[in-house]
Backbone as ProteinMPNN parsed JSONL, in Angstrom:
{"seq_chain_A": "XXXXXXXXXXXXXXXXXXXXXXXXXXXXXXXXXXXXXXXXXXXXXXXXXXXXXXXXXXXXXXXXXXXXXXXXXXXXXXXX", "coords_chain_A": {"N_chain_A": [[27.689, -42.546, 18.48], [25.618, -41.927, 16.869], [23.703, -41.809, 18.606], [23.991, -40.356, 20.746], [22.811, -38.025, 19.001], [20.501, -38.158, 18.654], [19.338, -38.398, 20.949], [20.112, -35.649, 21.121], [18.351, -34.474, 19.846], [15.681, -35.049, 20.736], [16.104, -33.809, 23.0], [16.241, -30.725, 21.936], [13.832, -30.743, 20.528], [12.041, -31.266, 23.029], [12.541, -29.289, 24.324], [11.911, -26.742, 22.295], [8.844, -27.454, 22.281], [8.464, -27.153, 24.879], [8.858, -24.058, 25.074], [6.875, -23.003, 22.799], [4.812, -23.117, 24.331], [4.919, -21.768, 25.908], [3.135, -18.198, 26.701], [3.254, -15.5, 27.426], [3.622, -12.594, 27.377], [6.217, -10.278, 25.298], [8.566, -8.214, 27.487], [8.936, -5.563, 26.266], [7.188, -4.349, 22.665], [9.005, -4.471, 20.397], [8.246, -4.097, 17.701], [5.739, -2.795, 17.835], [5.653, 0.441, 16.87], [7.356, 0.433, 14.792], [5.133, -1.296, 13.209], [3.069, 0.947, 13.271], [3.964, 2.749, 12.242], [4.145, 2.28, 9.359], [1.756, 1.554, 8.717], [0.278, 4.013, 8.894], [1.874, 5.498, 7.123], [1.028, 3.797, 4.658], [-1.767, 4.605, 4.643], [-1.534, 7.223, 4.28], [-0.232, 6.764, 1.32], [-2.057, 6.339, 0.519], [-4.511, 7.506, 0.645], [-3.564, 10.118, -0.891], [-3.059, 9.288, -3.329], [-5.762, 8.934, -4.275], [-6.555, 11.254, -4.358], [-5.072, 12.162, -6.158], [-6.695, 10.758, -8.303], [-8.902, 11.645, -8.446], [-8.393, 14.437, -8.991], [-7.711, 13.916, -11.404], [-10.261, 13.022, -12.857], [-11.461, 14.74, -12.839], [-10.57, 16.978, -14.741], [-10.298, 15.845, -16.489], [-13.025, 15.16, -16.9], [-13.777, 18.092, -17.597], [-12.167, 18.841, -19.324], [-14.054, 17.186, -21.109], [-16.565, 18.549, -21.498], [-15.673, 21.262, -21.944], [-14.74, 21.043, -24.367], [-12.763, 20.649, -27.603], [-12.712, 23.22, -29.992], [-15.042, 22.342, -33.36], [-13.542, 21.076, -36.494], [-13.624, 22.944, -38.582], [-14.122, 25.425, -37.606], [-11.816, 26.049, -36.046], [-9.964, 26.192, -38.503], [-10.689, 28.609, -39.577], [-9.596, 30.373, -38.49], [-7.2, 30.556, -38.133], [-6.95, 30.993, -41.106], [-7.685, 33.812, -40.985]], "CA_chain_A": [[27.61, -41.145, 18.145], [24.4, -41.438, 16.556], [22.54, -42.436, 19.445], [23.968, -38.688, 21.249], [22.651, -37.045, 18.355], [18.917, -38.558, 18.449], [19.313, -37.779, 22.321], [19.954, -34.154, 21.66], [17.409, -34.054, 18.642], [15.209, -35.186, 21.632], [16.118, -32.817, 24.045], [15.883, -29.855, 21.545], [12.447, -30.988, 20.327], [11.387, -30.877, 23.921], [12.371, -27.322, 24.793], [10.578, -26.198, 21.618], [7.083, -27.693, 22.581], [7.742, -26.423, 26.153], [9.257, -22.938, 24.771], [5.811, -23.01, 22.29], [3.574, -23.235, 25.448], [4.913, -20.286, 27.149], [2.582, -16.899, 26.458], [4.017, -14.629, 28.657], [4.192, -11.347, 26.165], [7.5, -9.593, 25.709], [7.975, -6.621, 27.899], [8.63, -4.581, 25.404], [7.272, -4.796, 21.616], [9.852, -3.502, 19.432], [7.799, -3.984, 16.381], [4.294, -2.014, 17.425], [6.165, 1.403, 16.609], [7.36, 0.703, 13.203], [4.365, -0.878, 12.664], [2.153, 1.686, 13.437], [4.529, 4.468, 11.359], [4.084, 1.593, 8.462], [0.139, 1.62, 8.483], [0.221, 5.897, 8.501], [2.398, 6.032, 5.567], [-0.143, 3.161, 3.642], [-2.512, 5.063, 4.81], [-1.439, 8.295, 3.687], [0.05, 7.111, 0.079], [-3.789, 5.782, -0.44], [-5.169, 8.866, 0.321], [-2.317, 10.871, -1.788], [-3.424, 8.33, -4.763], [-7.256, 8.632, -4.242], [-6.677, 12.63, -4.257], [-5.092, 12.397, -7.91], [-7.781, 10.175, -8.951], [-10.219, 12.094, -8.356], [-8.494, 15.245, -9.562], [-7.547, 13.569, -13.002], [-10.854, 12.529, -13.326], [-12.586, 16.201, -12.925], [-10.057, 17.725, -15.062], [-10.818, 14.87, -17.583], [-14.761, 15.572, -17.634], [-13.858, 19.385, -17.405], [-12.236, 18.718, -20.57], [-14.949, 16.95, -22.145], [-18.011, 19.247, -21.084], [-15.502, 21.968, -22.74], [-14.198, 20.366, -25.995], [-12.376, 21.868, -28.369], [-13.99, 23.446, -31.178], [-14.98, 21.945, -34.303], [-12.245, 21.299, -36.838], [-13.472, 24.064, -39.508], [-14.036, 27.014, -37.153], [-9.786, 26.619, -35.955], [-9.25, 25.939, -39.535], [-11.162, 29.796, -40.217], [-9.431, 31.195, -37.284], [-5.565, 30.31, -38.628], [-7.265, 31.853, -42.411], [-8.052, 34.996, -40.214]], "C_chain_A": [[26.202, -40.787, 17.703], [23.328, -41.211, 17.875], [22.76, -40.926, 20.397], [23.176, -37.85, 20.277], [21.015, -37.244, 18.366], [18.921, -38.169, 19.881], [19.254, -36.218, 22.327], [19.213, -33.713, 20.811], [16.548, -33.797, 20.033], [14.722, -34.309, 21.922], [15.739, -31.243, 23.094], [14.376, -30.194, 20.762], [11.861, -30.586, 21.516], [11.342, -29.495, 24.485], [12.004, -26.707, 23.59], [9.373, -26.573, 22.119], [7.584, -26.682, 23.963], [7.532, -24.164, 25.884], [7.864, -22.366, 23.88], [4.487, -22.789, 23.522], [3.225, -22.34, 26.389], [3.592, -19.241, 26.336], [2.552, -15.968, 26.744], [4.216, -13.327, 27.083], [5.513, -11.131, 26.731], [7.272, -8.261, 26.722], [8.127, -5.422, 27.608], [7.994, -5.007, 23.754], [8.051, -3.756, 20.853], [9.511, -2.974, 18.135], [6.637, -2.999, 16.166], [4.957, -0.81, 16.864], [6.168, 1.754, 15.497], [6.361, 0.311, 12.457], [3.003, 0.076, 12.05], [2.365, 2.822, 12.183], [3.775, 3.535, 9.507], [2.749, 1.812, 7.661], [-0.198, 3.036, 7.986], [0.372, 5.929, 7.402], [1.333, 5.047, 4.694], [-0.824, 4.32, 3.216], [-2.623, 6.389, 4.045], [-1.056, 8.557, 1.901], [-1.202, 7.095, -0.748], [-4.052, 6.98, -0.632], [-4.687, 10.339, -0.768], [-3.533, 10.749, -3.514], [-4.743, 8.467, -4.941], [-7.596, 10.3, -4.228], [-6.358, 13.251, -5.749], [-5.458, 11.781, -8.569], [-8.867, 11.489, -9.094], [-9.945, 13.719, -9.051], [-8.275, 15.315, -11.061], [-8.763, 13.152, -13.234], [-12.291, 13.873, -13.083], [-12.47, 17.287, -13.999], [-10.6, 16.791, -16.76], [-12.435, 15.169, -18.022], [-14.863, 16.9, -18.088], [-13.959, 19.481, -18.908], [-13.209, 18.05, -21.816], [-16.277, 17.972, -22.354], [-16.863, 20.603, -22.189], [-15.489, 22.199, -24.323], [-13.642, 21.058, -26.406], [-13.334, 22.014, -29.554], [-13.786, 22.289, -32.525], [-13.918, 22.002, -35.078], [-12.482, 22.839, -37.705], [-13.411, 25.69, -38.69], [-12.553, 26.936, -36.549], [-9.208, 26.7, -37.386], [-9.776, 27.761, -40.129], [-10.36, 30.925, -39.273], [-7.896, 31.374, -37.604], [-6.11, 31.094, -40.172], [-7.107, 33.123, -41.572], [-8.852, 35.663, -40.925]], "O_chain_A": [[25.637, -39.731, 17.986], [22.336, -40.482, 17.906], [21.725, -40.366, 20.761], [22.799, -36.795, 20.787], [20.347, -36.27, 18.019], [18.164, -37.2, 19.939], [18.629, -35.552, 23.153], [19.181, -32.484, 20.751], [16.561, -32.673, 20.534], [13.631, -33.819, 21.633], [14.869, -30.567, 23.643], [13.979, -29.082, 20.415], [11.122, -29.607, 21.416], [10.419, -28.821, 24.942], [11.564, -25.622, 23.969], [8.754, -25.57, 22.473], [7.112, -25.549, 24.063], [6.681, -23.354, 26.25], [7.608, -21.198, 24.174], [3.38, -22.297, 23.302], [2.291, -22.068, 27.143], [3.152, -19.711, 25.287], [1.634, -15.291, 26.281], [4.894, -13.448, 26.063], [5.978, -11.436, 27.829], [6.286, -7.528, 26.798], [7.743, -4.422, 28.214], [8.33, -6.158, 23.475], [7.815, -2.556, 20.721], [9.986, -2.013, 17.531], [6.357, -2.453, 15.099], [4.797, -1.077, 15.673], [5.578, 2.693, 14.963], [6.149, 0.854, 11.373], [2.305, 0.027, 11.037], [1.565, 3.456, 11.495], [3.075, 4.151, 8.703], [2.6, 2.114, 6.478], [-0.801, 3.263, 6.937], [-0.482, 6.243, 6.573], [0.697, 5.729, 3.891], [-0.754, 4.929, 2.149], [-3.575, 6.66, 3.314], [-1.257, 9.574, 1.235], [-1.48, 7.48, -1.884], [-3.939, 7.582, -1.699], [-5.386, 11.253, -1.205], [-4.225, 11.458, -4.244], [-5.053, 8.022, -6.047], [-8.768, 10.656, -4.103], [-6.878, 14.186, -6.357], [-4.927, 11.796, -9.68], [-9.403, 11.976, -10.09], [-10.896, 14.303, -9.57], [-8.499, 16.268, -11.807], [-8.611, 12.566, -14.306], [-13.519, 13.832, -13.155], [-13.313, 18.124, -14.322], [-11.125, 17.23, -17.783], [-12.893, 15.346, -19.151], [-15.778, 17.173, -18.864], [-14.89, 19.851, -19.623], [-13.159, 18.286, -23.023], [-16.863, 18.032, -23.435], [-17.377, 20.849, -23.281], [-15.942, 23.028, -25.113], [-13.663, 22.207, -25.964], [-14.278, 21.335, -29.957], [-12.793, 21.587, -32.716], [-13.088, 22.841, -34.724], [-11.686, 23.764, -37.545], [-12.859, 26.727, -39.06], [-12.019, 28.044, -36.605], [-8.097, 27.205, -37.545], [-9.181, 28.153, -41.133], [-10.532, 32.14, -39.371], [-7.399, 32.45, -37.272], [-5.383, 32.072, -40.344], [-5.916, 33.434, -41.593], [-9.318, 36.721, -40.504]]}, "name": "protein", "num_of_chains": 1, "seq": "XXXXXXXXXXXXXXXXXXXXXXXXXXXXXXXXXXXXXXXXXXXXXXXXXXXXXXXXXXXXXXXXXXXXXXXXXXXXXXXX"}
């Protein structure tokens, strides 16, 4: 029994290497499609993400170049 089973190890060893040797593309790829949609959406969450960088980080200086005021002139402004 063993000696069938090292025979058909064999035989399935050999039709991998030959099955490995082929290169013959498929004739369709099923995968370029989704990966293409895959790459877009990257593509597009980067740019998303690199759009509210850049607007948190204008709104952020906006706020510093403004400031708020000193503490005593809100503290004269609540006196009235």
């Amino acid at each position: 029994m063993s000696g069938d089973d090292d025979a058909g190890d064999a035989t399935t060893r050999d039709l991998l290497r030959a099955a490995g040797r082929i290169e013959d593309e498929p004739p369709s790829d099923i995968a370029r499609d989704a990966v293409a949609r895959l790459r877009a959406g990257r593509r597009g969450a980067g740019s998303m993400n690199e759009f509210l960088r850049i607007v948190h980080h204008f709104f952020r200086e906006l706020s510093t170049i403004l400031g708020s005021p000193p503490d005593d002139v809100r503290s004269n402004r609540r006196r009235g």
